[in-house]
Amino acid sequence: MSKVTSAANAARAIKDGAVVAVNSSSGLCCPDLVLKALGERYRDERHPAGLTMVHPIAAGDMFGTKGIDHLAQDGMIDTIIGGSYPSGPSSSEPPLIWQMLGQDRIAAYNVPSGIIFDILREAAGHRPGVITKVGLETFVDPDLDGCAMNGRARARPIVRKIEFEGDEWLYFPSIKPDVAIIRATTADERGNLTFEHEGAYLGAMELALAAHNCGGLVIAQVKHVAQAGTLRPHDVRVPGVLVNMIVEDPDQMQTTATSYDPAISGELFRPLDTFRLPAFDAAKTMARRVAMELQRGWVVNIGFGISANVPRIFLEEGRHGEVTWVIEQGAVGGIPLLDFKFGCSANAEAFVASPHQFTYFQAAGFDASLLSFLQIGADGSVNVSKLSARPHVTAGAGGFVDITSRARKIVFSGYFNAGAKLSVNNGKLSIDKEGKAAKLVPSVEQVSFSGKRATAQGQDVTYVTERCVLRLIDGKVTVTEIAPGIDLNRDILDQAAFPLAVADTVRPMSGHLFMPDRMDGNFRPAVAAE
């Protein structure tokens, strides 16, 4: 018997008060047609009401995939537990879901993406919950925010600190989903799912297993429906025994603003000369300097921002393939993509499920991570997850806490001050107009990464800015390199809102970083040279 139905019928199967888990990463794998139908049903019938929404990674964005904003209606959502949230430029109006959580109209939590996948995995096994060290001494810790994003959430804690076998841990109870909404490319009539046009699997199997094993409903949105028994078993990533309903959407986008690109799904390998290289500016000088922290043969995680261009630096310098890039959505190898396609990789070697990737990250199975910062605190802590003035500019923590909790080497990058006007000429950096807001502050607004814990664990932490390189040495943020054209006192020490330490020997940043031509023989790992 065929499981194919309409989006409206699938929406009618979801009951008031249900716990609904959604597999998505912005526009990637977003089951947007089902979410739209769910929102339309609520507008017409005021049902289903009082939902608890669980999103390991954000559903939707501000660039054409509405996602969770379909459901951002008073009374429809009671609670949302998200690893990340739709984000976009500060000049735009915040997404509706941000407006609701900011006005305390729903209880909202920001839980690290990997932990949410862990919580659902434990629910699938009917185990009581997750015991983890990920998040200790950060906003995840109940001694700080306990993941709560607003007052309503703070009144209903979802994590507590426990003692287990003489050690300190965080405990998250399992969350049993009543419904999982996932997406694939093709389903046969029995519900077997293949992902041939997708840029990732994310956690489709894990969400489906959790809902099914907890007596719930699994709804799969797909682009095509095939005859039963015609799919190759090795291609099936979610078996039909777990799937209850299939919704066909021939027009589903592959990812945000992208109908279909075979390079995203690994069906075509792009020639290397088709990748856009970064324009020469201050941001490129930072990406170059970050790249010089890496070693041949390393496996390196990258995040959004300046770090996302580091693979292009390797490509430009003829060193593509010397480092293997890994991203939380699951791609291994290849070249991570930019802009609307961030979270996807072209020419990848493999796609693994996000929960597996997060297990790899949480235990520091990789060599280094390249990430951004919004603020750096006096103890070396970093905020990447909260900006009260315009909260939707950041997506929240996503996988940041999972990745950094035990990472052996972390390179954060970002501009020293917010809003500075910069130019790069003749191998030197010029500050044409100083920024208005310090990003090196006595205490960060939210602790996404704990400098104190990093020092205690012996993590190697570097901060690359356009005007200097800083390192966390003996618990102090320390200036170790200065860009050509920059004055230590005027442009660095006087611009930080806390006293910076200065290394006994401060080196100049290589002038080749600040020249428009390829670095060629001057592109070498700084770590190896020290």
mmCIF file with all atom_site columns, N, CA, C and O in Angstrom, residues 25-69:
data_model
loop_
_atom_site.group_PDB
_atom_site.id
_atom_site.type_symbol
_atom_site.label_atom_id
_atom_site.label_alt_id
_atom_site.label_comp_id
_atom_site.label_asym_id
_atom_site.label_entity_id
_atom_site.label_seq_id
_atom_site.pdbx_PDB_ins_code
_atom_site.Cartn_x
_atom_site.Cartn_y
_atom_site.Cartn_z
_atom_site.occupancy
_atom_site.B_iso_or_equiv
_atom_site.pdbx_formal_charge
_atom_site.auth_seq_id
_atom_site.auth_comp_id
_atom_site.auth_asym_id
_atom_site.auth_atom_id
_atom_site.pdbx_PDB_model_num
ATOM 1   N N  . SER A 1 25 ? 19.305 21.918 7.602  1.00 0.00 ? 25 SER A N  1
ATOM 2   C CA . SER A 1 25 ? 20.410 22.837 7.891  1.00 0.00 ? 25 SER A CA 1
ATOM 3   C C  . SER A 1 25 ? 20.219 24.036 6.985  1.00 0.00 ? 25 SER A C  1
ATOM 4   O O  . SER A 1 25 ? 20.619 24.026 5.820  1.00 0.00 ? 25 SER A O  1
ATOM 5   N N  . SER A 1 26 ? 19.545 25.061 7.516  1.00 0.00 ? 26 SER A N  1
ATOM 6   C CA . SER A 1 26 ? 19.116 26.218 6.716  1.00 0.00 ? 26 SER A CA 1
ATOM 7   C C  . SER A 1 26 ? 18.258 25.704 5.562  1.00 0.00 ? 26 SER A C  1
ATOM 8   O O  . SER A 1 26 ? 17.238 25.075 5.794  1.00 0.00 ? 26 SER A O  1
ATOM 9   N N  . GLY A 1 27 ? 18.703 25.903 4.297  1.00 0.00 ? 27 GLY A N  1
ATOM 10  C CA . GLY A 1 27 ? 17.917 25.391 3.181  1.00 0.00 ? 27 GLY A CA 1
ATOM 11  C C  . GLY A 1 27 ? 18.270 23.966 2.805  1.00 0.00 ? 27 GLY A C  1
ATOM 12  O O  . GLY A 1 27 ? 17.525 23.305 2.067  1.00 0.00 ? 27 GLY A O  1
ATOM 13  N N  . LEU A 1 28 ? 19.381 23.460 3.303  1.00 0.00 ? 28 LEU A N  1
ATOM 14  C CA . LEU A 1 28 ? 19.833 22.109 2.971  1.00 0.00 ? 28 LEU A CA 1
ATOM 15  C C  . LEU A 1 28 ? 18.937 21.077 3.645  1.00 0.00 ? 28 LEU A C  1
ATOM 16  O O  . LEU A 1 28 ? 18.748 21.095 4.863  1.00 0.00 ? 28 LEU A O  1
ATOM 17  N N  . CYS A 1 29 ? 18.356 20.196 2.845  1.00 0.00 ? 29 CYS A N  1
ATOM 18  C CA . CYS A 1 29 ? 17.466 19.131 3.337  1.00 0.00 ? 29 CYS A CA 1
ATOM 19  C C  . CYS A 1 29 ? 16.224 19.664 4.052  1.00 0.00 ? 29 CYS A C  1
ATOM 20  O O  . CYS A 1 29 ? 15.560 18.913 4.780  1.00 0.00 ? 29 CYS A O  1
ATOM 21  N N  . CYS A 1 30 ? 15.882 20.926 3.878  1.00 0.00 ? 30 CYS A N  1
ATOM 22  C CA . CYS A 1 30 ? 14.736 21.492 4.602  1.00 0.00 ? 30 CYS A CA 1
ATOM 23  C C  . CYS A 1 30 ? 13.414 20.992 3.997  1.00 0.00 ? 30 CYS A C  1
ATOM 24  O O  . CYS A 1 30 ? 13.151 21.218 2.816  1.00 0.00 ? 30 CYS A O  1
ATOM 25  N N  . PRO A 1 31 ? 12.556 20.338 4.788  1.00 0.00 ? 31 PRO A N  1
ATOM 26  C CA . PRO A 1 31 ? 11.249 19.866 4.304  1.00 0.00 ? 31 PRO A CA 1
ATOM 27  C C  . PRO A 1 31 ? 10.230 21.014 4.302  1.00 0.00 ? 31 PRO A C  1
ATOM 28  O O  . PRO A 1 31 ? 9.225  21.007 5.008  1.00 0.00 ? 31 PRO A O  1
ATOM 29  N N  . ASP A 1 32 ? 10.495 22.004 3.477  1.00 0.00 ? 32 ASP A N  1
ATOM 30  C CA . ASP A 1 32 ? 9.779  23.278 3.567  1.00 0.00 ? 32 ASP A CA 1
ATOM 31  C C  . ASP A 1 32 ? 8.302  23.155 3.192  1.00 0.00 ? 32 ASP A C  1
ATOM 32  O O  . ASP A 1 32 ? 7.456  23.845 3.766  1.00 0.00 ? 32 ASP A O  1
ATOM 33  N N  . LEU A 1 33 ? 7.969  22.281 2.243  1.00 0.00 ? 33 LEU A N  1
ATOM 34  C CA . LEU A 1 33 ? 6.565  22.140 1.846  1.00 0.00 ? 33 LEU A CA 1
ATOM 35  C C  . LEU A 1 33 ? 5.723  21.605 2.998  1.00 0.00 ? 33 LEU A C  1
ATOM 36  O O  . LEU A 1 33 ? 4.605  22.075 3.234  1.00 0.00 ? 33 LEU A O  1
ATOM 37  N N  . VAL A 1 34 ? 6.248  20.642 3.750  1.00 0.00 ? 34 VAL A N  1
ATOM 38  C CA . VAL A 1 34 ? 5.516  20.099 4.888  1.00 0.00 ? 34 VAL A CA 1
ATOM 39  C C  . VAL A 1 34 ? 5.375  21.152 5.988  1.00 0.00 ? 34 VAL A C  1
ATOM 40  O O  . VAL A 1 34 ? 4.310  21.309 6.588  1.00 0.00 ? 34 VAL A O  1
ATOM 41  N N  . LEU A 1 35 ? 6.445  21.892 6.255  1.00 0.00 ? 35 LEU A N  1
ATOM 42  C CA . LEU A 1 35 ? 6.375  22.947 7.273  1.00 0.00 ? 35 LEU A CA 1
ATOM 43  C C  . LEU A 1 35 ? 5.380  24.030 6.864  1.00 0.00 ? 35 LEU A C  1
ATOM 44  O O  . LEU A 1 35 ? 4.624  24.545 7.701  1.00 0.00 ? 35 LEU A O  1
ATOM 45  N N  . LYS A 1 36 ? 5.353  24.370 5.594  1.00 0.00 ? 36 LYS A N  1
ATOM 46  C CA . LYS A 1 36 ? 4.387  25.355 5.106  1.00 0.00 ? 36 LYS A CA 1
ATOM 47  C C  . LYS A 1 36 ? 2.953  24.861 5.305  1.00 0.00 ? 36 LYS A C  1
ATOM 48  O O  . LYS A 1 36 ? 2.077  25.614 5.780  1.00 0.00 ? 36 LYS A O  1
ATOM 49  N N  . ALA A 1 37 ? 2.707  23.601 4.974  1.00 0.00 ? 37 ALA A N  1
ATOM 50  C CA . ALA A 1 37 ? 1.358  23.036 5.137  1.00 0.00 ? 37 ALA A CA 1
ATOM 51  C C  . ALA A 1 37 ? 0.958  23.007 6.611  1.00 0.00 ? 37 ALA A C  1
ATOM 52  O O  . ALA A 1 37 ? -0.206 23.237 6.961  1.00 0.00 ? 37 ALA A O  1
ATOM 53  N N  . LEU A 1 38 ? 1.924  22.736 7.465  1.00 0.00 ? 38 LEU A N  1
ATOM 54  C CA . LEU A 1 38 ? 1.656  22.710 8.903  1.00 0.00 ? 38 LEU A CA 1
ATOM 55  C C  . LEU A 1 38 ? 1.255  24.097 9.397  1.00 0.00 ? 38 LEU A C  1
ATOM 56  O O  . LEU A 1 38 ? 0.293  24.250 10.166 1.00 0.00 ? 38 LEU A O  1
ATOM 57  N N  . GLY A 1 39 ? 1.975  25.124 8.937  1.00 0.00 ? 39 GLY A N  1
ATOM 58  C CA . GLY A 1 39 ? 1.625  26.489 9.308  1.00 0.00 ? 39 GLY A CA 1
ATOM 59  C C  . GLY A 1 39 ? 0.277  26.910 8.762  1.00 0.00 ? 39 GLY A C  1
ATOM 60  O O  . GLY A 1 39 ? -0.497 27.608 9.441  1.00 0.00 ? 39 GLY A O  1
ATOM 61  N N  . GLU A 1 40 ? -0.042 26.498 7.539  1.00 0.00 ? 40 GLU A N  1
ATOM 62  C CA . GLU A 1 40 ? -1.334 26.844 6.935  1.00 0.00 ? 40 GLU A CA 1
ATOM 63  C C  . GLU A 1 40 ? -2.485 26.183 7.677  1.00 0.00 ? 40 GLU A C  1
ATOM 64  O O  . GLU A 1 40 ? -3.542 26.786 7.872  1.00 0.00 ? 40 GLU A O  1
ATOM 65  N N  . ARG A 1 41 ? -2.273 24.942 8.110  1.00 0.00 ? 41 ARG A N  1
ATOM 66  C CA . ARG A 1 41 ? -3.328 24.266 8.878  1.00 0.00 ? 41 ARG A CA 1
ATOM 67  C C  . ARG A 1 41 ? -3.612 25.018 10.177 1.00 0.00 ? 41 ARG A C  1
ATOM 68  O O  . ARG A 1 41 ? -4.779 25.209 10.555 1.00 0.00 ? 41 ARG A O  1
ATOM 69  N N  . TYR A 1 42 ? -2.556 25.483 10.833 1.00 0.00 ? 42 TYR A N  1
ATOM 70  C CA . TYR A 1 42 ? -2.774 26.203 12.092 1.00 0.00 ? 42 TYR A CA 1
ATOM 71  C C  . TYR A 1 42 ? -3.514 27.518 11.846 1.00 0.00 ? 42 TYR A C  1
ATOM 72  O O  . TYR A 1 42 ? -4.408 27.889 12.627 1.00 0.00 ? 42 TYR A O  1
ATOM 73  N N  . ARG A 1 43 ? -3.177 28.201 10.772 1.00 0.00 ? 43 ARG A N  1
ATOM 74  C CA . ARG A 1 43 ? -3.884 29.457 10.472 1.00 0.00 ? 43 ARG A CA 1
ATOM 75  C C  . ARG A 1 43 ? -5.371 29.214 10.238 1.00 0.00 ? 43 ARG A C  1
ATOM 76  O O  . ARG A 1 43 ? -6.219 30.016 10.630 1.00 0.00 ? 43 ARG A O  1
ATOM 77  N N  . ASP A 1 44 ? -5.691 28.083 9.609  1.00 0.00 ? 44 ASP A N  1
ATOM 78  C CA . ASP A 1 44 ? -7.091 27.784 9.277  1.00 0.00 ? 44 ASP A CA 1
ATOM 79  C C  . ASP A 1 44 ? -7.854 27.169 10.443 1.00 0.00 ? 44 ASP A C  1
ATOM 80  O O  . ASP A 1 44 ? -9.045 27.456 10.640 1.00 0.00 ? 44 ASP A O  1
ATOM 81  N N  . GLU A 1 45 ? -7.195 26.306 11.227 1.00 0.00 ? 45 GLU A N  1
ATOM 82  C CA . GLU A 1 45 ? -7.914 25.496 12.219 1.00 0.00 ? 45 GLU A CA 1
ATOM 83  C C  . GLU A 1 45 ? -7.486 25.747 13.664 1.00 0.00 ? 45 GLU A C  1
ATOM 84  O O  . GLU A 1 45 ? -8.132 25.235 14.592 1.00 0.00 ? 45 GLU A O  1
ATOM 85  N N  . ARG A 1 46 ? -6.382 26.480 13.849 1.00 0.00 ? 46 ARG A N  1
ATOM 86  C CA . ARG A 1 46 ? -5.762 26.669 15.168 1.00 0.00 ? 46 ARG A CA 1
ATOM 87  C C  . ARG A 1 46 ? -5.267 25.346 15.765 1.00 0.00 ? 46 ARG A C  1
ATOM 88  O O  . ARG A 1 46 ? -5.133 25.197 16.981 1.00 0.00 ? 46 ARG A O  1
ATOM 89  N N  . HIS A 1 47 ? -4.970 24.408 14.908 1.00 0.00 ? 47 HIS A N  1
ATOM 90  C CA . HIS A 1 47 ? -4.363 23.131 15.283 1.00 0.00 ? 47 HIS A CA 1
ATOM 91  C C  . HIS A 1 47 ? -3.298 22.781 14.233 1.00 0.00 ? 47 HIS A C  1
ATOM 92  O O  . HIS A 1 47 ? -3.446 23.147 13.062 1.00 0.00 ? 47 HIS A O  1
ATOM 93  N N  . PRO A 1 48 ? -2.218 22.103 14.649 1.00 0.00 ? 48 PRO A N  1
ATOM 94  C CA . PRO A 1 48 ? -1.888 21.657 16.007 1.00 0.00 ? 48 PRO A CA 1
ATOM 95  C C  . PRO A 1 48 ? -1.289 22.807 16.827 1.00 0.00 ? 48 PRO A C  1
ATOM 96  O O  . PRO A 1 48 ? -0.495 23.587 16.317 1.00 0.00 ? 48 PRO A O  1
ATOM 97  N N  . ALA A 1 49 ? -1.668 22.872 18.077 1.00 0.00 ? 49 ALA A N  1
ATOM 98  C CA . ALA A 1 49 ? -1.211 23.929 18.972 1.00 0.00 ? 49 ALA A CA 1
ATOM 99  C C  . ALA A 1 49 ? -0.250 23.365 20.017 1.00 0.00 ? 49 ALA A C  1
ATOM 100 O O  . ALA A 1 49 ? -0.197 22.153 20.243 1.00 0.00 ? 49 ALA A O  1
ATOM 101 N N  . GLY A 1 50 ? 0.516  24.267 20.637 1.00 0.00 ? 50 GLY A N  1
ATOM 102 C CA . GLY A 1 50 ? 1.368  23.883 21.758 1.00 0.00 ? 50 GLY A CA 1
ATOM 103 C C  . GLY A 1 50 ? 2.474  22.912 21.413 1.00 0.00 ? 50 GLY A C  1
ATOM 104 O O  . GLY A 1 50 ? 2.831  22.055 22.222 1.00 0.00 ? 50 GLY A O  1
ATOM 105 N N  . LEU A 1 51 ? 3.063  23.049 20.222 1.00 0.00 ? 51 LEU A N  1
ATOM 106 C CA . LEU A 1 51 ? 4.096  22.113 19.782 1.00 0.00 ? 51 LEU A CA 1
ATOM 107 C C  . LEU A 1 51 ? 5.425  22.383 20.481 1.00 0.00 ? 51 LEU A C  1
ATOM 108 O O  . LEU A 1 51 ? 5.748  23.518 20.832 1.00 0.00 ? 51 LEU A O  1
ATOM 109 N N  . THR A 1 52 ? 6.198  21.320 20.649 1.00 0.00 ? 52 THR A N  1
ATOM 110 C CA . THR A 1 52 ? 7.612  21.436 21.016 1.00 0.00 ? 52 THR A CA 1
ATOM 111 C C  . THR A 1 52 ? 8.421  21.089 19.774 1.00 0.00 ? 52 THR A C  1
ATOM 112 O O  . THR A 1 52 ? 8.333  19.968 19.267 1.00 0.00 ? 52 THR A O  1
ATOM 113 N N  . MET A 1 53 ? 9.176  22.057 19.259 1.00 0.00 ? 53 MET A N  1
ATOM 114 C CA . MET A 1 53 ? 9.953  21.860 18.046 1.00 0.00 ? 53 MET A CA 1
ATOM 115 C C  . MET A 1 53 ? 11.419 21.598 18.407 1.00 0.00 ? 53 MET A C  1
ATOM 116 O O  . MET A 1 53 ? 12.001 22.298 19.239 1.00 0.00 ? 53 MET A O  1
ATOM 117 N N  . VAL A 1 54 ? 11.994 20.579 17.775 1.00 0.00 ? 54 VAL A N  1
ATOM 118 C CA . VAL A 1 54 ? 13.382 20.198 18.030 1.00 0.00 ? 54 VAL A CA 1
ATOM 119 C C  . VAL A 1 54 ? 14.145 20.272 16.705 1.00 0.00 ? 54 VAL A C  1
ATOM 120 O O  . VAL A 1 54 ? 13.810 19.571 15.747 1.00 0.00 ? 54 VAL A O  1
ATOM 121 N N  . HIS A 1 55 ? 15.167 21.128 16.666 1.00 0.00 ? 55 HIS A N  1
ATOM 122 C CA . HIS A 1 55 ? 15.935 21.361 15.444 1.00 0.00 ? 55 HIS A CA 1
ATOM 123 C C  . HIS A 1 55 ? 17.420 21.236 15.741 1.00 0.00 ? 55 HIS A C  1
ATOM 124 O O  . HIS A 1 55 ? 18.021 22.181 16.258 1.00 0.00 ? 55 HIS A O  1
ATOM 125 N N  . PRO A 1 56 ? 18.050 20.096 15.449 1.00 0.00 ? 56 PRO A N  1
ATOM 126 C CA . PRO A 1 56 ? 19.495 20.006 15.680 1.00 0.00 ? 56 PRO A CA 1
ATOM 127 C C  . PRO A 1 56 ? 20.279 21.103 14.965 1.00 0.00 ? 56 PRO A C  1
ATOM 128 O O  . PRO A 1 56 ? 21.251 21.631 15.493 1.00 0.00 ? 56 PRO A O  1
ATOM 129 N N  . ILE A 1 57 ? 19.854 21.451 13.748 1.00 0.00 ? 57 ILE A N  1
ATOM 130 C CA . ILE A 1 57 ? 20.417 22.568 12.994 1.00 0.00 ? 57 ILE A CA 1
ATOM 131 C C  . ILE A 1 57 ? 19.219 23.337 12.432 1.00 0.00 ? 57 ILE A C  1
ATOM 132 O O  . ILE A 1 57 ? 18.140 22.790 12.254 1.00 0.00 ? 57 ILE A O  1
ATOM 133 N N  . ALA A 1 58 ? 19.398 24.603 12.159 1.00 0.00 ? 58 ALA A N  1
ATOM 134 C CA . ALA A 1 58 ? 18.277 25.482 11.794 1.00 0.00 ? 58 ALA A CA 1
ATOM 135 C C  . ALA A 1 58 ? 17.486 24.958 10.595 1.00 0.00 ? 58 ALA A C  1
ATOM 136 O O  . ALA A 1 58 ? 18.050 24.428 9.639  1.00 0.00 ? 58 ALA A O  1
ATOM 137 N N  . ALA A 1 59 ? 16.171 25.154 10.651 1.00 0.00 ? 59 ALA A N  1
ATOM 138 C CA . ALA A 1 59 ? 15.299 24.896 9.505  1.00 0.00 ? 59 ALA A CA 1
ATOM 139 C C  . ALA A 1 59 ? 14.951 26.237 8.881  1.00 0.00 ? 59 ALA A C  1
ATOM 140 O O  . ALA A 1 59 ? 14.230 27.044 9.466  1.00 0.00 ? 59 ALA A O  1
ATOM 141 N N  . GLY A 1 60 ? 15.486 26.490 7.688  1.00 0.00 ? 60 GLY A N  1
ATOM 142 C CA . GLY A 1 60 ? 15.211 27.740 7.002  1.00 0.00 ? 60 GLY A CA 1
ATOM 143 C C  . GLY A 1 60 ? 16.250 28.802 7.277  1.00 0.00 ? 60 GLY A C  1
ATOM 144 O O  . GLY A 1 60 ? 17.179 28.617 8.064  1.00 0.00 ? 60 GLY A O  1
ATOM 145 N N  . ASP A 1 61 ? 16.097 29.936 6.572  1.00 0.00 ? 61 ASP A N  1
ATOM 146 C CA . ASP A 1 61 ? 17.048 31.031 6.678  1.00 0.00 ? 61 ASP A CA 1
ATOM 147 C C  . ASP A 1 61 ? 16.352 32.323 6.251  1.00 0.00 ? 61 ASP A C  1
ATOM 148 O O  . ASP A 1 61 ? 15.122 32.361 6.159  1.00 0.00 ? 61 ASP A O  1
ATOM 149 N N  . MET A 1 62 ? 17.116 33.347 5.995  1.00 0.00 ? 62 MET A N  1
ATOM 150 C CA . MET A 1 62 ? 16.554 34.641 5.605  1.00 0.00 ? 62 MET A CA 1
ATOM 151 C C  . MET A 1 62 ? 16.742 34.917 4.119  1.00 0.00 ? 62 MET A C  1
ATOM 152 O O  . MET A 1 62 ? 16.639 36.053 3.677  1.00 0.00 ? 62 MET A O  1
ATOM 153 N N  . PHE A 1 63 ? 16.996 33.887 3.337  1.00 0.00 ? 63 PHE A N  1
ATOM 154 C CA . PHE A 1 63 ? 17.352 34.081 1.936  1.00 0.00 ? 63 PHE A CA 1
ATOM 155 C C  . PHE A 1 63 ? 16.476 33.263 0.985  1.00 0.00 ? 63 PHE A C  1
ATOM 156 O O  . PHE A 1 63 ? 16.915 32.876 -0.083 1.00 0.00 ? 63 PHE A O  1
ATOM 157 N N  . GLY A 1 64 ? 15.258 32.952 1.421  1.00 0.00 ? 64 GLY A N  1
ATOM 158 C CA . GLY A 1 64 ? 14.339 32.302 0.499  1.00 0.00 ? 64 GLY A CA 1
ATOM 159 C C  . GLY A 1 64 ? 13.749 30.995 0.968  1.00 0.00 ? 64 GLY A C  1
ATOM 160 O O  . GLY A 1 64 ? 12.818 30.481 0.342  1.00 0.00 ? 64 GLY A O  1
ATOM 161 N N  . THR A 1 65 ? 14.246 30.421 2.037  1.00 0.00 ? 65 THR A N  1
ATOM 162 C CA . THR A 1 65 ? 13.681 29.192 2.597  1.00 0.00 ? 65 THR A CA 1
ATOM 163 C C  . THR A 1 65 ? 13.089 29.542 3.952  1.00 0.00 ? 65 THR A C  1
ATOM 164 O O  . THR A 1 65 ? 13.822 29.765 4.920  1.00 0.00 ? 65 THR A O  1
ATOM 165 N N  . LYS A 1 66 ? 11.780 29.583 4.054  1.00 0.00 ? 66 LYS A N  1
ATOM 166 C CA . LYS A 1 66 ? 11.133 30.111 5.255  1.00 0.00 ? 66 LYS A CA 1
ATOM 167 C C  . LYS A 1 66 ? 11.265 29.167 6.445  1.00 0.00 ? 66 LYS A C  1
ATOM 168 O O  . LYS A 1 66 ? 11.421 29.601 7.594  1.00 0.00 ? 66 LYS A O  1
ATOM 169 N N  . GLY A 1 67 ? 11.160 27.863 6.222  1.00 0.00 ? 67 GLY A N  1
ATOM 170 C CA . GLY A 1 67 ? 11.411 26.890 7.277  1.00 0.00 ? 67 GLY A CA 1
ATOM 171 C C  . GLY A 1 67 ? 10.554 27.083 8.509  1.00 0.00 ? 67 GLY A C  1
ATOM 172 O O  . GLY A 1 67 ? 9.321  27.135 8.437  1.00 0.00 ? 67 GLY A O  1
ATOM 173 N N  . ILE A 1 68 ? 11.189 27.221 9.679  1.00 0.00 ? 68 ILE A N  1
ATOM 174 C CA . ILE A 1 68 ? 10.483 27.315 10.955 1.00 0.00 ? 68 ILE A CA 1
ATOM 175 C C  . ILE A 1 68 ? 9.586  28.543 11.023 1.00 0.00 ? 68 ILE A C  1
ATOM 176 O O  . ILE A 1 68 ? 8.609  28.560 11.778 1.00 0.00 ? 68 ILE A O  1
ATOM 177 N N  . ASP A 1 69 ? 9.871  29.575 10.222 1.00 0.00 ? 69 ASP A N  1
ATOM 178 C CA . ASP A 1 69 ? 9.030  30.770 10.260 1.00 0.00 ? 69 ASP A CA 1
ATOM 179 C C  . ASP A 1 69 ? 7.599  30.495 9.789  1.00 0.00 ? 69 ASP A C  1
ATOM 180 O O  . ASP A 1 69 ? 6.692  31.267 10.097 1.00 0.00 ? 69 ASP A O  1
#
